[in-house]
Every structure is written in structure tokens, then in C-alpha cells.
């Protein structure tokens, strides 16, 4: 769809259409409504991001916690959205070996203990050509375990913006 179509949507249709850009958090789309009309998809994404950044730490943490852990076995997470399932599959996270699954399980537990939130990364942007995405993700999880809670919250929000940007690009052409 075009940005003119987005700007012409009723509030209910807008929230229904874009409420899933930020995982299980339609409040972000609701908060962006007043900024319409958007000049383009980039301006729309910037508005959504500003809604999140202005929401305060409690709402930000709730947004991060709405994201699934990476590398779960298929069928384990009933709240996994179709978008998240597809994104994880694109990185091979639906086809882990038993050893990879155990490594993800261990890293997810350590990360959750350290930061009280799941590890979030834009899996569609993670690997350069020739790299194995799931390996890059696990290595990044290990690296980020050394971060501070504040730095990790900021990084998670940046990664969520990247995820939302790709999801928006899938929906809006200009």
C-alpha cells in the first residue's frame, strides 16, 4: 500500500493494520495516530520509534518482554506471532541441532537472569553474506551478556525499531 492509503485509514483500521509492527504492542500504533499525515514510510517509522522512546522505561520494558525468546522449539511458544515465526525461520532458528538448541537455551536463561528481559535482535539483518545467522546470533548473545541493563534496554529498543522497519517496509511502499 502507499502512504496515501495509510494516511486515509480510519483510526481503527490503522491500529489493526500497524498494531503488530511492535510485537503485541498496539499502543505504539495508537500513539502514532495523531502524527498523521505521514510524509512517507520513514517518517512513519520515526514517529512510531518516538512513541516508544517517549513512553518511559516501564512501557519500554513491557515492549521488550513482549518479544519471544529466540531458538525455541516449534510449538513451544503459543504467543509467537506469524511475523516472529517467519523471521526466526529465515535465520534457521526453527532448524536447530540439539547442540544449538541447548546453547540457545543456556544463553536465553543467562540473558534473562542478567537483564530480566529476552534477548532481542533483528534476525533479518544479522548475518552478512557467507555467515550463518544462528551462529552470529548466539555469538552476539554472548557478547551482549557483558553489557549493562541500560545499554541492553537501548540496544533492544534499537533492534525492535529495525524489526518494525522491515515489517513496515513489507506493508508500505512509499
Coordinates of C-alpha atoms in Angstrom, one line a residue:
X1 CA 0.0 0.0 0.0
X2 CA 1.0 3.6 -0.4
X3 CA 1.5 6.2 2.3
X4 CA -1.6 8.0 1.0
X5 CA -3.6 4.8 1.8
X6 CA -2.1 4.8 5.3
X7 CA -3.0 8.4 5.9
X8 CA -6.6 7.8 4.8
X9 CA -7.2 4.9 7.1
X10 CA -9.7 5.2 10.0
X11 CA -8.0 5.0 13.4
X12 CA -9.3 1.5 14.0
X13 CA -8.1 0.2 10.6
X14 CA -4.7 2.0 11.2
X15 CA -4.2 0.3 14.6
X16 CA -5.4 -3.0 13.2
X17 CA -3.0 -2.8 10.3
X18 CA 0.1 -1.5 12.1
X19 CA -0.5 -2.6 15.7
X20 CA 1.7 -5.7 15.1
X21 CA 4.8 -3.8 13.9
X22 CA 5.9 -3.7 17.5
X23 CA 5.3 -7.2 18.9
X24 CA 2.0 -7.5 20.8
X25 CA 2.0 -3.7 21.4
X26 CA -0.8 -1.9 19.6
X27 CA -0.3 1.1 21.9
X28 CA 2.6 2.1 19.7
X29 CA 0.4 2.5 16.7
X30 CA -2.3 4.2 18.8
X31 CA 0.3 6.7 20.0
X32 CA 1.4 7.5 16.4
X33 CA -2.1 8.2 15.1
X34 CA -2.0 11.9 16.0
X35 CA 1.1 12.5 13.8
X36 CA -0.7 11.7 10.6
X37 CA -0.4 12.5 7.8
X38 CA 3.0 10.9 7.3
X39 CA 5.3 12.2 4.6
X40 CA 6.5 8.6 3.9
X41 CA 7.3 5.3 5.5
X42 CA 10.5 6.6 7.1
X43 CA 8.6 9.4 8.8
X44 CA 6.0 6.9 9.9
X45 CA 8.7 4.7 11.5
X46 CA 10.4 7.6 13.1
X47 CA 7.0 8.5 14.7
X48 CA 6.5 5.0 16.0
X49 CA 10.0 5.0 17.4
X50 CA 9.5 8.3 19.1
X51 CA 6.3 7.0 20.7
X52 CA 8.3 4.1 22.2
X53 CA 11.2 6.4 23.3
X54 CA 8.8 8.8 25.0
X55 CA 6.8 6.0 26.7
X56 CA 9.1 5.6 29.7
X57 CA 11.1 2.7 31.0
X58 CA 8.2 0.6 32.3
X59 CA 6.4 0.6 28.9
X60 CA 9.7 0.1 27.1
X61 CA 10.5 -3.0 29.2
X62 CA 7.0 -4.3 28.6
X63 CA 7.5 -3.9 24.9
X64 CA 10.8 -5.8 25.0
X65 CA 9.3 -8.5 27.2
X66 CA 6.5 -9.0 24.6
X67 CA 9.1 -10.4 22.3
X68 CA 9.7 -14.2 22.2
X69 CA 12.9 -15.8 23.2
X70 CA 15.0 -16.9 20.2
X71 CA 15.5 -20.5 19.3
X72 CA 12.5 -22.2 20.9
X73 CA 11.4 -25.5 19.5
X74 CA 8.4 -25.2 17.2
X75 CA 5.1 -25.2 19.0
X76 CA 6.5 -24.3 22.4
X77 CA 5.6 -20.6 22.4
X78 CA 1.9 -20.2 21.8
X79 CA 2.2 -16.4 21.6
X80 CA 4.7 -16.4 18.8
X81 CA 3.3 -14.2 16.1
X82 CA 3.4 -15.3 12.4
X83 CA 5.9 -12.5 11.8
X84 CA 8.2 -13.6 14.5
X85 CA 8.0 -17.3 13.4
X86 CA 8.8 -16.3 9.8
X87 CA 11.7 -14.0 10.9
X88 CA 13.2 -16.7 13.2
X89 CA 12.8 -19.3 10.4
X90 CA 14.7 -17.0 8.0
X91 CA 17.7 -17.3 10.3
X92 CA 17.4 -21.1 10.7
X93 CA 16.2 -20.9 14.3
X94 CA 13.4 -23.3 13.5
X95 CA 16.0 -25.9 12.5
X96 CA 18.5 -26.1 15.4
X97 CA 20.6 -29.1 16.1
X98 CA 20.3 -30.5 19.6
X99 CA 23.6 -28.8 20.5
X100 CA 22.5 -25.4 19.1
X101 CA 19.2 -25.7 20.9
X102 CA 21.0 -26.3 24.2
X103 CA 23.3 -23.4 23.6
X104 CA 20.3 -21.1 22.8
X105 CA 18.5 -22.4 25.9
X106 CA 21.6 -21.7 28.1
X107 CA 22.2 -18.2 26.6
X108 CA 18.5 -17.3 26.9
X109 CA 18.5 -18.3 30.5
X110 CA 21.6 -16.3 31.3
X111 CA 20.4 -13.2 29.4
X112 CA 17.0 -13.4 31.1
X113 CA 18.7 -13.6 34.5
X114 CA 21.1 -10.8 33.8
X115 CA 18.5 -8.3 32.3
X116 CA 15.0 -9.6 33.2
X117 CA 14.0 -9.5 29.5
X118 CA 14.5 -11.6 26.4
X119 CA 17.4 -11.0 24.1
X120 CA 16.2 -9.1 21.0
X121 CA 17.9 -8.9 17.7
X122 CA 16.7 -8.1 14.2
X123 CA 17.3 -11.6 12.8
X124 CA 16.6 -10.5 9.2
X125 CA 19.6 -8.1 9.3
X126 CA 22.0 -10.1 11.5
X127 CA 24.2 -12.1 9.1
X128 CA 26.4 -10.8 6.3
X129 CA 26.7 -13.0 3.1
X130 CA 28.6 -16.2 3.9
X131 CA 27.8 -16.1 7.6
X132 CA 25.4 -18.5 9.4
X133 CA 22.8 -16.3 11.0
X134 CA 22.1 -18.6 14.0
X135 CA 25.8 -18.7 14.9
X136 CA 26.1 -14.9 14.6
X137 CA 23.0 -14.5 16.9
X138 CA 24.5 -16.9 19.5
X139 CA 27.8 -15.0 19.4
X140 CA 26.0 -11.7 19.7
X141 CA 24.1 -13.0 22.7
X142 CA 27.3 -14.0 24.4
X143 CA 28.9 -10.6 23.7
X144 CA 25.9 -8.6 24.9
X145 CA 25.8 -10.6 28.2
X146 CA 28.6 -8.3 29.2
X147 CA 26.5 -5.1 28.8
X148 CA 24.7 -3.0 31.4
X149 CA 20.9 -3.1 31.8
X150 CA 20.6 0.4 30.5
X151 CA 22.8 -0.4 27.4
X152 CA 20.8 -3.6 26.8
X153 CA 17.5 -1.8 27.0
X154 CA 18.6 0.8 24.5
X155 CA 20.0 -1.9 22.2
X156 CA 16.8 -3.9 22.4
X157 CA 14.8 -0.9 21.5
X158 CA 17.1 -0.2 18.5
X159 CA 16.7 -3.8 17.4
X160 CA 12.9 -3.5 17.8
X161 CA 12.9 -0.4 15.6
X162 CA 14.8 -2.3 13.0
X163 CA 12.3 -5.2 13.1
X164 CA 9.4 -2.8 12.9
X165 CA 11.1 -1.0 10.0
X166 CA 11.3 -4.2 8.0
X167 CA 7.8 -5.2 8.8
X168 CA 6.6 -1.7 7.8
X169 CA 8.6 -2.0 4.5
X170 CA 6.7 -5.2 3.9
X171 CA 3.4 -3.3 4.1
X172 CA 4.0 0.2 2.8
X173 CA 5.8 1.0 -0.5
X174 CA 6.4 4.7 0.0

